[in-house]
XYZ file of C-alpha atoms in Angstrom:
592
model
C 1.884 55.718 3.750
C 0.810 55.813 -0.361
C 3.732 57.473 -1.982
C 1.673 60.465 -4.211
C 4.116 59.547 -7.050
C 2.648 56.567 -7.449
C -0.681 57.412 -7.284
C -0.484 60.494 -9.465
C -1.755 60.036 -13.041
C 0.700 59.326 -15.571
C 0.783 58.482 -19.485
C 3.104 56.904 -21.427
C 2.583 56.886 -25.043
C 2.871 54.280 -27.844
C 1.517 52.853 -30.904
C -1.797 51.822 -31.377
C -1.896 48.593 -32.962
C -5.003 46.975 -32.222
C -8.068 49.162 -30.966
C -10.111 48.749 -28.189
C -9.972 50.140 -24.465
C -8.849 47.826 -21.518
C -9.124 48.763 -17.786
C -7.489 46.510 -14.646
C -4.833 45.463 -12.730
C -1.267 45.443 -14.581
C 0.497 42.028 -15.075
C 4.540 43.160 -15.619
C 5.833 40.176 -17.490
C 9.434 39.424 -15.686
C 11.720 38.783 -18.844
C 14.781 37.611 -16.253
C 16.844 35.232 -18.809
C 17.489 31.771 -17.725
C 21.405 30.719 -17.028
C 22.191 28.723 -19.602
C 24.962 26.215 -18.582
C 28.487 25.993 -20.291
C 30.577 22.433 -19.781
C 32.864 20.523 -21.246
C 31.803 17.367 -22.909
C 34.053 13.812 -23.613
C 34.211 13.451 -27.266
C 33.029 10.565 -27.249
C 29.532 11.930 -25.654
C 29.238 14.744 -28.372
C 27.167 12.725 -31.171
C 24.247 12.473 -27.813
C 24.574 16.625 -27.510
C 23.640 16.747 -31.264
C 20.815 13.942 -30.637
C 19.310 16.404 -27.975
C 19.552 19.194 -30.570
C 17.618 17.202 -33.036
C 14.888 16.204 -30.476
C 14.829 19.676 -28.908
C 13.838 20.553 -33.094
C 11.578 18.296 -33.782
C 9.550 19.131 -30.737
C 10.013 22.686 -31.441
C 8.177 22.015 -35.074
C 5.265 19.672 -32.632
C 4.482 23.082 -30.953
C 4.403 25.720 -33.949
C 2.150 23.193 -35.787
C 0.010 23.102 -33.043
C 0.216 26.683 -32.303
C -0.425 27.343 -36.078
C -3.363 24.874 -36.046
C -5.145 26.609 -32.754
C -5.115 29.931 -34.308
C -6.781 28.578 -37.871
C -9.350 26.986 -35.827
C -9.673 30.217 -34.042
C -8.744 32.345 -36.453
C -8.127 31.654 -40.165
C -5.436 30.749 -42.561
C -3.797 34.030 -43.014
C -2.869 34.580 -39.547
C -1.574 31.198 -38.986
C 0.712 31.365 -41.907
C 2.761 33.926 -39.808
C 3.964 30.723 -38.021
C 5.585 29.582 -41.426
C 8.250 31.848 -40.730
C 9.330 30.197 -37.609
C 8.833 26.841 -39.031
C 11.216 27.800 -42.106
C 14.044 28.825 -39.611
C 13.775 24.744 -38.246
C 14.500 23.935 -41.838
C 17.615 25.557 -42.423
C 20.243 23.785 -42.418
C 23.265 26.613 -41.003
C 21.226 26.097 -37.614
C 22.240 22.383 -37.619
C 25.564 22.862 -38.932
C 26.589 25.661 -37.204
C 25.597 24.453 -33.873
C 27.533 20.975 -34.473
C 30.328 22.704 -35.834
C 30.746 24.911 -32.651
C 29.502 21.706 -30.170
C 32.684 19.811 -31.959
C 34.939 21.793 -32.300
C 34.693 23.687 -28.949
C 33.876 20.241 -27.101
C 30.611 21.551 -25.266
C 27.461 21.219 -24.577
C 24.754 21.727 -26.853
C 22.799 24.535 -25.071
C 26.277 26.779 -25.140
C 26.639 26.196 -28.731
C 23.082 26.764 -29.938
C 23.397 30.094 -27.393
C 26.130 31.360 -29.234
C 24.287 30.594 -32.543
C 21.355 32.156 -32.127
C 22.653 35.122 -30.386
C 24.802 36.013 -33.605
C 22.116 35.086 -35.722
C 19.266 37.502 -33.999
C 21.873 39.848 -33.940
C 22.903 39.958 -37.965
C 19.590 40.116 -38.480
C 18.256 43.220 -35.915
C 21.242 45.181 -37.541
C 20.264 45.230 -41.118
C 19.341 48.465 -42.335
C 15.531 46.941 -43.590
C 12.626 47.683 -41.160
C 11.027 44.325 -42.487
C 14.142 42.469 -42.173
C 14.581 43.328 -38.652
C 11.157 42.555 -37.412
C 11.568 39.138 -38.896
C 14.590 38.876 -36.159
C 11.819 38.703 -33.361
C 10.532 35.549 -35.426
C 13.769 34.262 -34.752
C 14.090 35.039 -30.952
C 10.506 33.320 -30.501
C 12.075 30.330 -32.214
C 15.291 30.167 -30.572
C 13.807 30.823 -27.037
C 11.027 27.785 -27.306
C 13.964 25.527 -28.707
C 16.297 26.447 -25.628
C 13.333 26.055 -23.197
C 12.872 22.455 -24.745
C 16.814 22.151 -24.545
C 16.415 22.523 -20.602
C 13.254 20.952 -20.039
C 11.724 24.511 -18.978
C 7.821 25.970 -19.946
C 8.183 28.580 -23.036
C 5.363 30.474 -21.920
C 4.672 29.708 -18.179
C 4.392 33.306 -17.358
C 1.403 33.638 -19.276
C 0.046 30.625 -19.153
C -0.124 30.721 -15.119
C -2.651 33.990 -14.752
C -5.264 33.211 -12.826
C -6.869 36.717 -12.966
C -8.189 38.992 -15.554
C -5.225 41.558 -16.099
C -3.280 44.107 -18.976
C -0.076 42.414 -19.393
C 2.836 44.532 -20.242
C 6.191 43.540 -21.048
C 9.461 44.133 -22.816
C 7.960 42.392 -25.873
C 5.507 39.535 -26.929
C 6.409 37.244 -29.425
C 3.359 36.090 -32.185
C 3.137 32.371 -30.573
C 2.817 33.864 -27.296
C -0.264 36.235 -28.156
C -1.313 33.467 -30.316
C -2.064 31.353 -26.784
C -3.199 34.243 -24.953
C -6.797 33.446 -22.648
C -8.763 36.330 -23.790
C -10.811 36.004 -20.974
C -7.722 36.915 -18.975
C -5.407 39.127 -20.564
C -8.026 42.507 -21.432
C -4.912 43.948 -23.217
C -1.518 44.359 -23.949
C 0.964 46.992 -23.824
C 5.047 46.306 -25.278
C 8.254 48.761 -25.525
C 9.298 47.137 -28.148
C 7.116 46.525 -31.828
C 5.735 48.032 -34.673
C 2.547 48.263 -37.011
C 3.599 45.796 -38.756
C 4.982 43.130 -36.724
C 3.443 39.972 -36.682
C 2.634 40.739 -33.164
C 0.373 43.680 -33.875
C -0.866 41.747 -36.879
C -2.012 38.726 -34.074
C -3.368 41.356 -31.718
C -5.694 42.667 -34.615
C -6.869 39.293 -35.528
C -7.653 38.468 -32.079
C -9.261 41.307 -31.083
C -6.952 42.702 -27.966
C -6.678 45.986 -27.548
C -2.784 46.637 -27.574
C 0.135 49.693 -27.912
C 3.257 48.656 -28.546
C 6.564 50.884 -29.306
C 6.294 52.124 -25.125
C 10.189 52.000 -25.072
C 10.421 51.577 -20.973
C 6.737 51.071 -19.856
C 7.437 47.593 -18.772
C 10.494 49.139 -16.017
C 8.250 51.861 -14.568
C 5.327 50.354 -14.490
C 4.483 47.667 -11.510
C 2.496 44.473 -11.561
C -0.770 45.122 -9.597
C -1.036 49.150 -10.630
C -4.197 49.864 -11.715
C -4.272 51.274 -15.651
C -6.362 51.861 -18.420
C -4.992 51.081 -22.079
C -6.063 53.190 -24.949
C -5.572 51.085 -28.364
C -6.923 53.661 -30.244
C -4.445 56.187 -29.721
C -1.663 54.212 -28.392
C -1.534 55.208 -25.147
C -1.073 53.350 -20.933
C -2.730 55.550 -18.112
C -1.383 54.560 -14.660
C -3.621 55.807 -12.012
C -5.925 57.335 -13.911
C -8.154 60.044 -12.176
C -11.707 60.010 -12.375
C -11.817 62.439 -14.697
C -10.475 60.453 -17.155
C -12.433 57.295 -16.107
C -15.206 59.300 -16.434
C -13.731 60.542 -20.449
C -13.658 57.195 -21.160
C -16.197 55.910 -20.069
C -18.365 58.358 -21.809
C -16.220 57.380 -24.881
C -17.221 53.413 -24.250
C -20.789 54.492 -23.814
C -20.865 56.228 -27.669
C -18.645 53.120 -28.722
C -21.740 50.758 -27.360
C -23.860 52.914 -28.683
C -22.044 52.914 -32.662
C -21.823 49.206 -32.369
C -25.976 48.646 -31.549
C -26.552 50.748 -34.547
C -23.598 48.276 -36.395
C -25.882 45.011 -35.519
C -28.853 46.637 -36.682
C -27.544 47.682 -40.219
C -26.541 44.079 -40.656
C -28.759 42.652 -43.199
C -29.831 46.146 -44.789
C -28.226 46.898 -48.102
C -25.161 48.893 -48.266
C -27.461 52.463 -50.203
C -26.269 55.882 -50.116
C -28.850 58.748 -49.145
C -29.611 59.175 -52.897
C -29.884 55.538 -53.818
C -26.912 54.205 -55.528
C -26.039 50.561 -54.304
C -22.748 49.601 -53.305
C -22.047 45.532 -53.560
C -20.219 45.013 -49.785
C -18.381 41.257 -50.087
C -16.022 39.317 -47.727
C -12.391 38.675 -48.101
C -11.973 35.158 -47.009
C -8.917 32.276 -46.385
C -10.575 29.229 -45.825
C -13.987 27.230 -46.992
C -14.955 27.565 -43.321
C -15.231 31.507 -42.977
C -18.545 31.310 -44.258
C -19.971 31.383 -40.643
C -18.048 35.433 -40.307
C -19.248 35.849 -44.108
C -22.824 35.585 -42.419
C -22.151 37.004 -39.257
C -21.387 40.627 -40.681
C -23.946 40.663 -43.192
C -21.546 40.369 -46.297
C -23.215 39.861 -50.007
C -20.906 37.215 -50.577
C -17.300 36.815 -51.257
C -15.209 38.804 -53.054
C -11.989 37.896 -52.846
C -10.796 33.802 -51.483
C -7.004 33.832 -51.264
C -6.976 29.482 -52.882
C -3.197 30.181 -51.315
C -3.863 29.526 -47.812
C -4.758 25.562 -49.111
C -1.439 25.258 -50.239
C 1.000 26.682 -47.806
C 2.194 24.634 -44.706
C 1.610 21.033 -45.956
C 3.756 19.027 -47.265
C 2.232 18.429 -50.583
C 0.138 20.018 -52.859
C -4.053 19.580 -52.505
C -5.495 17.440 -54.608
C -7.733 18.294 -57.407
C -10.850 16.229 -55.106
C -9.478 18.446 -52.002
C -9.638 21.455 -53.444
C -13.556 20.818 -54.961
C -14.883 20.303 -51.427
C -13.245 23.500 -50.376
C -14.652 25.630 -52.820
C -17.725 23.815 -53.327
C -18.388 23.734 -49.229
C -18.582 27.835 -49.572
C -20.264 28.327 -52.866
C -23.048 25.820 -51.013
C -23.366 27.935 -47.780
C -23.474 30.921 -49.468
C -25.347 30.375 -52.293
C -27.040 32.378 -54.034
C -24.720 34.922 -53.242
C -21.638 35.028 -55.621
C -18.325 33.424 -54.259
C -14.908 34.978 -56.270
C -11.996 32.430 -55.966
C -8.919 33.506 -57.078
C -6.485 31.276 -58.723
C -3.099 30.338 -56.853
C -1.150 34.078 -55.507
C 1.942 32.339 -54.800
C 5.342 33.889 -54.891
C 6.097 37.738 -53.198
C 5.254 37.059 -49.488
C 4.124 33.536 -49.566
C 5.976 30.390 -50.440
C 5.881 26.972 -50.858
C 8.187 24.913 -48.512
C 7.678 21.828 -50.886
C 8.142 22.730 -54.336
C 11.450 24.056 -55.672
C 10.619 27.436 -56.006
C 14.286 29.377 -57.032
C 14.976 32.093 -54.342
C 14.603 35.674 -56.430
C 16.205 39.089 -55.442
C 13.114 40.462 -55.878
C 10.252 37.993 -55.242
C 7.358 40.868 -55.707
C 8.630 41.198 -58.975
C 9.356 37.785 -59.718
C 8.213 34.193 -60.867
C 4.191 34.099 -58.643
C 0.753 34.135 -59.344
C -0.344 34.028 -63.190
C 2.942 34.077 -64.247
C 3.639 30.993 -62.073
C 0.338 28.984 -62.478
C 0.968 29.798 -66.431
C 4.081 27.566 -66.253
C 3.067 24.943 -63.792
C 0.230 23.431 -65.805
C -0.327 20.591 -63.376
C -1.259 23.202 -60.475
C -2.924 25.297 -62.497
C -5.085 21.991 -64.535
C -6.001 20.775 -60.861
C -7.274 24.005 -59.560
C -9.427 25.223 -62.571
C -10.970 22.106 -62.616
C -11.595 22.315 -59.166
C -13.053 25.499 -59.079
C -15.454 24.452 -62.631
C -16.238 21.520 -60.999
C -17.962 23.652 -58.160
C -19.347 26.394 -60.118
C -22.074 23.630 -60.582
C -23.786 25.706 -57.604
C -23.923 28.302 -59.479
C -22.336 30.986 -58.071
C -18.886 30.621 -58.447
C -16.733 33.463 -60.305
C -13.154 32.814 -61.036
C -10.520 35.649 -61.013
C -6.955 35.803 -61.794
C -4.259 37.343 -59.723
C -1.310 39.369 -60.815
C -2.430 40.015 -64.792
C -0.115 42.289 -66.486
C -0.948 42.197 -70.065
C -3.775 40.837 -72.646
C -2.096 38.435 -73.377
C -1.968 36.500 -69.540
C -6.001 36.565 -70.348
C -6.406 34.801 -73.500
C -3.657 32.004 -72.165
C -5.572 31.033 -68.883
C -8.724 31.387 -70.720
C -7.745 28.850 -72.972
C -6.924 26.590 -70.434
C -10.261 27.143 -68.939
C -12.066 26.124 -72.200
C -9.686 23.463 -72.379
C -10.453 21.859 -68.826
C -14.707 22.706 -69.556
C -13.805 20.237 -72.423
C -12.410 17.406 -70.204
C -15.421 17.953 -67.372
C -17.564 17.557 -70.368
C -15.838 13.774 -71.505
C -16.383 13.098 -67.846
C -20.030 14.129 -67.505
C -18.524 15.999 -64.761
C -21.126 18.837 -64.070
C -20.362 22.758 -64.173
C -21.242 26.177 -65.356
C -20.942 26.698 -68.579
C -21.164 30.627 -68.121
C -19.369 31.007 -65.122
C -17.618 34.263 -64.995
C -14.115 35.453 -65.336
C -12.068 38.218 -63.876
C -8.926 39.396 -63.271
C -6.935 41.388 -60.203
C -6.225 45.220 -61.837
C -2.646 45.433 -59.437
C -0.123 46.138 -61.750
C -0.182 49.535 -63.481
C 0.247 48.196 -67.186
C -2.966 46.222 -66.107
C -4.745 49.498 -65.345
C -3.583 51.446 -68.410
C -4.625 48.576 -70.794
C -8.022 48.032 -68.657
C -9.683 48.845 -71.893
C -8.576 45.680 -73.800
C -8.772 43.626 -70.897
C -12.390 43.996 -70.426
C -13.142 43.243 -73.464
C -12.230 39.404 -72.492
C -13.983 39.295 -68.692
C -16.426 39.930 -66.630
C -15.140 41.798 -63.862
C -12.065 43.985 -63.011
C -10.854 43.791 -59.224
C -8.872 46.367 -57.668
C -6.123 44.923 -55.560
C -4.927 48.385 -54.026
C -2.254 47.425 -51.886
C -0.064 45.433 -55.083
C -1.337 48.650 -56.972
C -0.029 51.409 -54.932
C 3.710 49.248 -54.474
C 4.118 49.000 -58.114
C 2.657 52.365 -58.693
C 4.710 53.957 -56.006
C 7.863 51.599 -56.340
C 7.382 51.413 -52.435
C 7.982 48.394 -50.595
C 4.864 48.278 -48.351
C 6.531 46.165 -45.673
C 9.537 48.528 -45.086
C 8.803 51.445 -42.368
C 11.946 52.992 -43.382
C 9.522 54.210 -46.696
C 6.263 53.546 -45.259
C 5.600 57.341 -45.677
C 5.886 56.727 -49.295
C 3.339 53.968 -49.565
C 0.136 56.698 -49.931
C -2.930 55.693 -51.116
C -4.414 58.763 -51.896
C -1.338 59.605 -54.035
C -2.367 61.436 -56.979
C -1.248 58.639 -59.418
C -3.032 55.715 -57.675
C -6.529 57.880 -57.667
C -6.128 58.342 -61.270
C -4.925 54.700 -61.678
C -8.130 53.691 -60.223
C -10.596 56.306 -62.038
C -8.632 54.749 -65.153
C -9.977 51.176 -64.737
C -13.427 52.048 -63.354
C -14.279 54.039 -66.502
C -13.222 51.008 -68.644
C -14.857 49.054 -66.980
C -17.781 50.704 -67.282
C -16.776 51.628 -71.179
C -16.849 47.676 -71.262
C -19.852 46.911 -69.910
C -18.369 45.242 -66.965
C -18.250 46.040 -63.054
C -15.454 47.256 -61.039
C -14.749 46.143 -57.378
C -11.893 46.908 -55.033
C -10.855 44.137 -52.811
C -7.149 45.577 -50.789
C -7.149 47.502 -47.825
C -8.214 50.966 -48.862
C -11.727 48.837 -49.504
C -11.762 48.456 -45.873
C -10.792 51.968 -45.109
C -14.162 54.113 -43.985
C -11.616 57.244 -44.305
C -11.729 56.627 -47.926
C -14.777 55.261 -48.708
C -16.301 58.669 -49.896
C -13.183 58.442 -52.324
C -13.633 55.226 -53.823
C -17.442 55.564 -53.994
C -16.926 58.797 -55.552
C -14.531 57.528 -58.116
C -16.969 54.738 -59.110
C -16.257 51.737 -57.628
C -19.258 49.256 -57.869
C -18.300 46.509 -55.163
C -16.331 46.587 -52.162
C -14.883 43.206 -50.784
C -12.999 43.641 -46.909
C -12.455 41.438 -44.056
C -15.769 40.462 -42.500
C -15.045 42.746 -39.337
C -14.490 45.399 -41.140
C -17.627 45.628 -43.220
C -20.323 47.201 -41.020
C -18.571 50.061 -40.369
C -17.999 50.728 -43.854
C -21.695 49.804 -44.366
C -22.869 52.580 -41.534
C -20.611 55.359 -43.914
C -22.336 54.692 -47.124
C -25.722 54.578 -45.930
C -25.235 58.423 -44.512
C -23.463 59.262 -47.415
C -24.224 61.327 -50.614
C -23.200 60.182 -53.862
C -23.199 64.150 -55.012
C -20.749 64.921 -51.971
C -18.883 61.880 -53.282
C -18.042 62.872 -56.210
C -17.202 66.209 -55.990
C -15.026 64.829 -53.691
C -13.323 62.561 -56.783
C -13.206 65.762 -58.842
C -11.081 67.434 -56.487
C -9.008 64.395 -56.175
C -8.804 63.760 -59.920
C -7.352 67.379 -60.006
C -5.213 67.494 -56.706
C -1.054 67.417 -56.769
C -1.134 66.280 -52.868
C -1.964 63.012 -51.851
C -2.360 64.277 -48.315
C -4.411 66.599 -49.485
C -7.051 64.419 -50.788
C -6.709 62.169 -47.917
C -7.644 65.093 -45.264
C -10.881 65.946 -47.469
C -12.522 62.353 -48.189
C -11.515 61.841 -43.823
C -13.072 65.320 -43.242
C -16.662 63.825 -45.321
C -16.254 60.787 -43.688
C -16.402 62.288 -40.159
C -19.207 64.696 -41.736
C -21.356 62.133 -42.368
C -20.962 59.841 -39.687
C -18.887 61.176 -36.551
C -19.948 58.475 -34.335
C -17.489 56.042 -36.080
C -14.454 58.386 -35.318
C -14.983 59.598 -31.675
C -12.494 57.259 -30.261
C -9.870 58.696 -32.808
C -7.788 61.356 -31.714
């Protein structure tokens, strides 16, 4: 007999992290910890329990890298430098020395010890009062878990890796390497209790494309493997049993999805041209030389923004000069003649170098990166420029630098430019002679002093989410303030309308290449404000497209007006969201 409290209906509600809507069979993943063995060991056998230690790291390190190299083969750059993380807790050296302190001075075996370690460690670390702090303790629970599976000799992931049929897996929590692996022809979705936004989980999920909620709390204990559910990764919602009523909701809901992503495909190579015929430049944010396939794919006018990072990090050395010229020259030659942005060397902040001595800073968003780095480090900087002069010989190769603050940044790195145009020319080394500069407006003296700035480029870029931190003195990674981190705040809008109008005072154009540029929600904003470009993540950029070409460049700005004039940042969000959904509902539906 079917127990009616299982087969009634029933929601449990999450976050949505990565949209989409799954339907199928539930996979529970069991999370039932493995006994770890305590003995006493001979002293003379403890140097062979720190031997196993050292093997069980250095084939912890095989499987990140190859982890890390599936997903930039699959994915990109960017979301394989989340493994970096993991690969930087191998490297430190308290893991080795605490564990053979405690293995020696406690006489036992290694998988004890390193137990003992890593459960104080993940501990420390979840009970620091910093949102990003803690979420960086489930990097360190993925690590320690895959190096005490290779400790015993057990499978990391063999839950996963042994479905046979497709399924929503839900569990306690997922760590990044194990969505990394996940068969999408499998696993439809996934649902967690535990996560956030802006775990490297969610960030995965996104990337890959899998629907997912996290932040369920208990889903994983009341839910059982073989129910039948639908996930919701729009609004962040699990439906067990759902009725036909709701099947039918949703399925009229999939139906207007399939029907908004038809009219997607056949936008693709039309120009992004509001009703009344202003022209909005829509370019690509890119990682790697080989994204020029998605560059394509989604009908992007080129590339706006190439984070050159992503060829330094993980690697043991620095690229070479001859390295770095086939990257950049490999793009500007698919994509030519469309225009190809590189931006010098954004080191520092978030992203490090394992191999250079970089001094740890209290506050590394504030500290020694970007220009201010490749302005001191003339041997990284020499090698790139030339790099990136050497193929501008396609011709359509822009350079832009990251991080400028003053006028002052400008004239310096131009002058090294000239200087390295001077040694191509010794060389016979071809290049273009007029290639274009520009520099990244993300630092509020940048904006303010936009006028003297453009007297000495080409190009302004706006890079929104540095913009809005240093404008907002928010720390963008930190939940704990995340409400503080507004775009639409009051200051950024006019920070914004500030460089636009000197650029166009200057002569020059005006693009926006952070997140808000991949926002349709604010599109009417920025278009409104006058924005001439927008670069976003290839994914990103038809639906953005689909907006502007139902949108009204009067409606527009008389949306900026209001803005320009607003105290509340909320305020201005909830009317350029309101013309948004005015002008195209279709792309909204799913949003509750």
């Amino acid at each position: 007999m079917t127990d009616p409290g299982q087969s009634a209906e029933r929601v449990y509600k999450g976050i949505p992290v990565s949209a989409g809507i799954a339907q199928g069979k539930v996979f529970v993943v069991s999370r039932v910890k493995s006994s770890i063995p305590k003995y006493d060991v001979p002293e003379p056998e403890l140097p062979q329990q720190i031997q196993r230690l050292h093997q069980a790291l250095v084939l912890t390190r095989q499987q990140i890298i190859e982890v890390q190299a599936k997903v930039s083969q699959a994915l990109n750059a960017k979301d394989a430098s989340i493994f970096d993380a993991h690969l930087l807790v191998l490297e430190d050296p308290t893991l080795v020395e605490s564990v053979t302190a405690l293995v020696h001075s406690r006489k036992i075996n290694v998988e004890a010890a390193f137990q003992e370690f890593a459960d104080k460690y993940t501990a420390t670390l979840s009970a620091i009062d910093d949102a990003y702090l803690r979420e960086r303790a489930a990097d360190m629970r993925d690590v320690t878990s895959r190096i005490m599976a290779n400790l015993l000799g057990h499978n990391h992931h063999q839950d996963l890796q042994g479905l046979q049929e497709p399924c929503i897996v839900i569990s306690e929590d997922l760590s990044p390497s194990e969505v990394a692996v996940l068969n999408r022809k499998i696993v439809l979705g996934f649902a967690t209790d535990a996560g956030s936004r802006t775990s490297h989980t969610a960030i995965m999920a996104r990337s890959l494309q899998v629907p997912a909620v996290v932040g369920l709390k208990d889903a994983s204990h009341k839910i059982k493997t073989g129910a039948h559910v639908l996930l919701d990764g729009y609004n962040g919602s699990i439906i067990v049993n759902p009725t036909d009523q709701t099947l039918f909701q949703y399925g009229q809901l999939l139906r207007r999805q399939a029907s908004i992503e038809d009219k997607l495909r056949e936008i693709k190579n039309l120009p992004a041209v509001t009703l009344d015929g202003q022209k909005i430049i829509l370019s690509a944010n890119i990682e790697q030389a080989g994204d020029g396939a998605a560059v394509k794919a989604f009908g992007a006018e080129g590339v706006g923004l190439f984070r050159t990072e992503y060829l330094f990090i993980n690697r043991e050395t620095l690229p070479t000069e001859e390295e770095q010229y086939q990257a950049y020259r490999r793009i500007a030659a698919e994509l030519k003649p469309d225009p190809v942005i590189i931006r010098t060397l954004d080191l520092g902040g978030d992203k490090f170098l394992t191999h250079l001595q970089i001094p740890l800073e209290t506050n590394p968003f504030l500290g020694w990166r970007a220009i201010r780095f490749c302005l001191e480090e003339r041997s990284v900087f020499r090698a790139q420029l030339r790099a990136i002069l050497r193929a501008s010989a396609e011709g359509n190769v822009k350079i832009m630098y990251p991080m400028i603050s003053c006028f002052a940044e400008v004239e310096k790195a131009n002058a090294f430019v000239e200087e390295y145009k001077g040694e191509l020319r010794a060389e016979n080394v071809p290049f273009d002679e007029k290639i274009e500069i520009g520099v990244m407006i993300e630092i509020p003296s940048a904006a303010v002093a936009a006028d003297t700035l453009a007297t000495r480029v080409k190009f302004f870029s706006l890079g929104t989410n540095d913009l809005i931190q240093y404008a907002l003195a928010v720390d963008r990674l930190n939940e704990r303030i995340a409400h503080l981190y507004e775009p639409t705040h009051p200051a950024v809008v006019r920070l914004i309308k500030l460089t636009v109008d000197a650029a166009n005072r200057g002569g020059i154009w005006c693009g926006v290449c952070g997140e808000m540029a991949g926002d349709p929600f604010l599109t009417p904003l920025l278009l409104g404000l006058g924005v001439h470009e927008l670069s976003i993540a290839p994914s990103c950029l038809p639906r953005v497209k689909f907006l502007i070409r139902r949108l009204n460049m009067t409606e527009a700005k008389e949306l900026a007006e209001f803005a320009l004039q607003c105290e509340s940042g909320q305020e201005i969000l909830k009317r350029s969201e309101a013309l948004a959904r005015k002008v195209a509902p279709g792309l909204f539906e799913n949003q509750t």
